[in-house]
Coordinates of C-alpha atoms in Angstrom, one line a residue:
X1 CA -3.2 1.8 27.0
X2 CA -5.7 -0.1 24.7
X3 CA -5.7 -1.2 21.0
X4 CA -7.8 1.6 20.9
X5 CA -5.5 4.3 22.0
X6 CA -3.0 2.7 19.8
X7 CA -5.0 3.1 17.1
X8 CA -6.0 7.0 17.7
X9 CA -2.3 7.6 18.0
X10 CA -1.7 6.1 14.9
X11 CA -4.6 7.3 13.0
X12 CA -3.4 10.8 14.4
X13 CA 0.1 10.5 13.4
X14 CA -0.8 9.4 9.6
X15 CA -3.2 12.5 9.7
X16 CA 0.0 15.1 9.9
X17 CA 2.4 12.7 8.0
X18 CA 4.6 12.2 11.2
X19 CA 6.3 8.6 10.3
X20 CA 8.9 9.2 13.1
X21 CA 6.0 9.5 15.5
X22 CA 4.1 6.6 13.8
X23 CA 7.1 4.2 13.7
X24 CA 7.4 4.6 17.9
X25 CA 3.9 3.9 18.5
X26 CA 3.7 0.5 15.9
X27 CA 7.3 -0.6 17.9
X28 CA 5.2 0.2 20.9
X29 CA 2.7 -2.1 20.3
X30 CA 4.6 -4.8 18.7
X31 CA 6.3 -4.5 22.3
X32 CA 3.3 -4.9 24.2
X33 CA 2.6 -8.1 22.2
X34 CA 5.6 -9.3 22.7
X35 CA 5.1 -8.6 26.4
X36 CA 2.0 -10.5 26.6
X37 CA 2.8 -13.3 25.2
X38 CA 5.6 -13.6 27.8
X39 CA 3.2 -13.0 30.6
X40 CA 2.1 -15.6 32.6
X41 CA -1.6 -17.1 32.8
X42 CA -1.5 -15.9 36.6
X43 CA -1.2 -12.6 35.4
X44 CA -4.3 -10.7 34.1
X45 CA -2.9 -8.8 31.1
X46 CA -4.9 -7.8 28.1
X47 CA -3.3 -8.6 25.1
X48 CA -2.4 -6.1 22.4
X49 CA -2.0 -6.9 19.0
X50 CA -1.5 -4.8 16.1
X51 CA -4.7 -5.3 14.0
X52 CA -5.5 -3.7 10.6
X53 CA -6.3 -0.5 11.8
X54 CA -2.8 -0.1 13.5
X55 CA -1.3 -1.3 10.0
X56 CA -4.2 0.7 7.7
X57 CA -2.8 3.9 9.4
X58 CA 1.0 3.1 9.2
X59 CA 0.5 1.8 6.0
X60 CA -1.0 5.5 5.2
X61 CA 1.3 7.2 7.2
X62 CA 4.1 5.9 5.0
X63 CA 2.8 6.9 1.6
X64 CA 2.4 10.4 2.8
X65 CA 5.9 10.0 3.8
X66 CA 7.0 8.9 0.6
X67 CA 8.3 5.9 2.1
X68 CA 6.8 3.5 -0.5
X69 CA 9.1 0.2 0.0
X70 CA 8.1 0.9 3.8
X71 CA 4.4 0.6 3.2
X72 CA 5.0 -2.3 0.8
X73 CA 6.8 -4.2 3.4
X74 CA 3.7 -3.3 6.4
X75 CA 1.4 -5.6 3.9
X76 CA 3.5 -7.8 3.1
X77 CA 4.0 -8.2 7.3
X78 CA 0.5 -7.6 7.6
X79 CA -0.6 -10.5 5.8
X80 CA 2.0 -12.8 7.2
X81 CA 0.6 -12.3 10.4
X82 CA -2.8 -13.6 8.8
X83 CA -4.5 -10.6 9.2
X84 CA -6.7 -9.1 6.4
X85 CA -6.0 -5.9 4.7
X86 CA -8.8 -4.3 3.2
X87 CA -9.2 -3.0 -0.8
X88 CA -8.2 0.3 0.5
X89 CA -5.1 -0.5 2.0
X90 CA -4.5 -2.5 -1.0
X91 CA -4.9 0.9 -3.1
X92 CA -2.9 3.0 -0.2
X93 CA 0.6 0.4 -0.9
X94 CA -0.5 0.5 -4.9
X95 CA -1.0 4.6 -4.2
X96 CA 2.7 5.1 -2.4
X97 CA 4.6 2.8 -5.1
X98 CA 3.0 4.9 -8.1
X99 CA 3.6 8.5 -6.4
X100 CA 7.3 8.6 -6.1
X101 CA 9.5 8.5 -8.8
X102 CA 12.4 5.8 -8.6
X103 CA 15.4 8.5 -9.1
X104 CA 14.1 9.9 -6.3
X105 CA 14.8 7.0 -3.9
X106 CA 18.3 6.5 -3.1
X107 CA 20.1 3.6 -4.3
X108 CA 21.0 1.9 -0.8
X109 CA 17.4 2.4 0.8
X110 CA 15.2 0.5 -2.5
X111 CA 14.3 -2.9 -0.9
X112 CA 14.8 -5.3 -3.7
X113 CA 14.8 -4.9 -7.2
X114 CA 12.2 -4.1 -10.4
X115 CA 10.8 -0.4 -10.6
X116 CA 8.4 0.9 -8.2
X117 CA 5.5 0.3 -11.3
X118 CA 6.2 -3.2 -11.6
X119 CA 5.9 -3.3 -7.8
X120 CA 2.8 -1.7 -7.9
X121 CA 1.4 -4.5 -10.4
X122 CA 2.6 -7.0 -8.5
X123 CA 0.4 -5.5 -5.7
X124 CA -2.4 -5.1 -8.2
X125 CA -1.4 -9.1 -9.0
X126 CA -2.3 -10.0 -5.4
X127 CA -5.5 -8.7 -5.5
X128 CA -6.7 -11.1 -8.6
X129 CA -4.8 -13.6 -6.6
X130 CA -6.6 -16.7 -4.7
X131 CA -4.5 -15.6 -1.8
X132 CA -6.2 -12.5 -2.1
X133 CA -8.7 -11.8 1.7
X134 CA -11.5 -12.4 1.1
X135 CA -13.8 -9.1 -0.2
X136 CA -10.6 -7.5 -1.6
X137 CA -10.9 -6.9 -5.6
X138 CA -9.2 -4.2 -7.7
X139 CA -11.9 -1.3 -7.8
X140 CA -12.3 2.0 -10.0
X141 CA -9.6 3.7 -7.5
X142 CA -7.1 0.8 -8.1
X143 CA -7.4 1.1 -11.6
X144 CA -7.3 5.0 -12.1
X145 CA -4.0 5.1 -10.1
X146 CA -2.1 1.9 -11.8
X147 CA -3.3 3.7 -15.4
X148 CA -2.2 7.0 -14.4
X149 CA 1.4 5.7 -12.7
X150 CA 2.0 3.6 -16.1
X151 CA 1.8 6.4 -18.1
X152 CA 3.9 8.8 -16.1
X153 CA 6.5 6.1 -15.9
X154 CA 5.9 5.5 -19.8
X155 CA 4.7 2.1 -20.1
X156 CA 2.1 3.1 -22.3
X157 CA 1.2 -0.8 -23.4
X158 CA 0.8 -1.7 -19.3
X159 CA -1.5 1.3 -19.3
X160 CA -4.0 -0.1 -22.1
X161 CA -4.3 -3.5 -21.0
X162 CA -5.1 -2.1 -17.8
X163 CA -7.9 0.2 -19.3
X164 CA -9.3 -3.0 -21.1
X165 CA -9.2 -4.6 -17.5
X166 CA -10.7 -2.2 -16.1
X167 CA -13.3 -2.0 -18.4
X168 CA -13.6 -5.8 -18.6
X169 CA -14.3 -5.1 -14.7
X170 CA -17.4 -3.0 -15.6
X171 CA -16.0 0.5 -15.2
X172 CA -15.8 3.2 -17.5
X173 CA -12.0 4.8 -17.7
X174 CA -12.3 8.5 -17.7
X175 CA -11.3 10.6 -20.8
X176 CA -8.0 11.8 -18.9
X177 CA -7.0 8.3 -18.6
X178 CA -7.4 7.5 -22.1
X179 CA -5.4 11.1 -22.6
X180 CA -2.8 10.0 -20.4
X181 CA -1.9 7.1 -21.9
X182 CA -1.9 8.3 -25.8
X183 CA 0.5 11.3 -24.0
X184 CA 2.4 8.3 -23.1
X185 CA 2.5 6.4 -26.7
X186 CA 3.7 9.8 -27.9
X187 CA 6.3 10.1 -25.4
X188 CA 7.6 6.8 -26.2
X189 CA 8.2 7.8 -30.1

């Protein structure tokens, strides 16, 4: 098999949510790299590496999961292997973290400490960062679903600096997110 099959395989996994699936074929092709770097120059052996489509689609595949934690540690693996995710992969880790609520993770499987929101920021953080790849800014998506996951997690001051951020970017907030986030003053007393 090619890079390319691996990445059809993946792609299709992420497609019907199958993480089980997805987690055999990225172990699959971390083996094959593993394999070729063992292989002699004698022998003629493509070499296989996971790229950021492999880690795009397990990335994905996670977040449909609701394995948030999961996809957080895929970029932060990603770019230790110097590759480059992409603004929308950014947005898919950012997306995962904000869509599952912390009492419903159990306590022995959270990676780390801090909520899932302040995760999510930290994400957002990396994006603004110098260490950022190159090409990757926060964009209207990014915003919309950092707004929308502060208020449902009632940090209604988060969520209005990040409207003034956003709009500081040069995009308009939609009236919901405005609505969300005075929902959220009023659920905060």
């Amino acid at each position: 098999p090619t890079i390319v099959t691996y990445g059809s395989l993946m792609t299709a996994c992420e497609r019907v949510g199958d993480i089980e699936a997805a987690s055999k074929v990225f172990r699959m092709v971390k083996e094959e790299e593993t394999t070729a770097s063992n292989t002699s120059a004698d022998e003629e052996a493509d070499p296989i590496q996971a790229n950021e489509i492999i880690y795009g689609a397990a990335i994905s595949c996670c977040r449909k999961a609701r394995q948030p934690e999961r996809a957080l540690l895929l970029l932060r693996k990603m770019i230790s292997e110097e590759l480059s995710p992409n603004t929308a992969t950014f947005n898919t880790v950012i997306a995962a973290l904000s869509e599952v609520r912390q009492s419903d993770i159990k306590k022995d499987t959270t990676a780390g400490e801090g909520q899932l929101w302040e995760k999510a920021l930290a994400v957002h953080k990396v994006m603004k960062s110098k260490h950022a790849p190159p090409g990757v800014t926060p964009n209207r998506q990014t915003y919309n679903i950092l707004v929308r996951c502060l208020s449902a997690n009632l940090q209604p001051a988060h969520a209005e600096s990040m409207l003034a951020e956003m709009r500081k970017a040069g995009f308009v907030p939609d009236v919901d997110l405005y609505t969300m986030t005075v929902r959220s003053h009023e659920r905060c007393g």
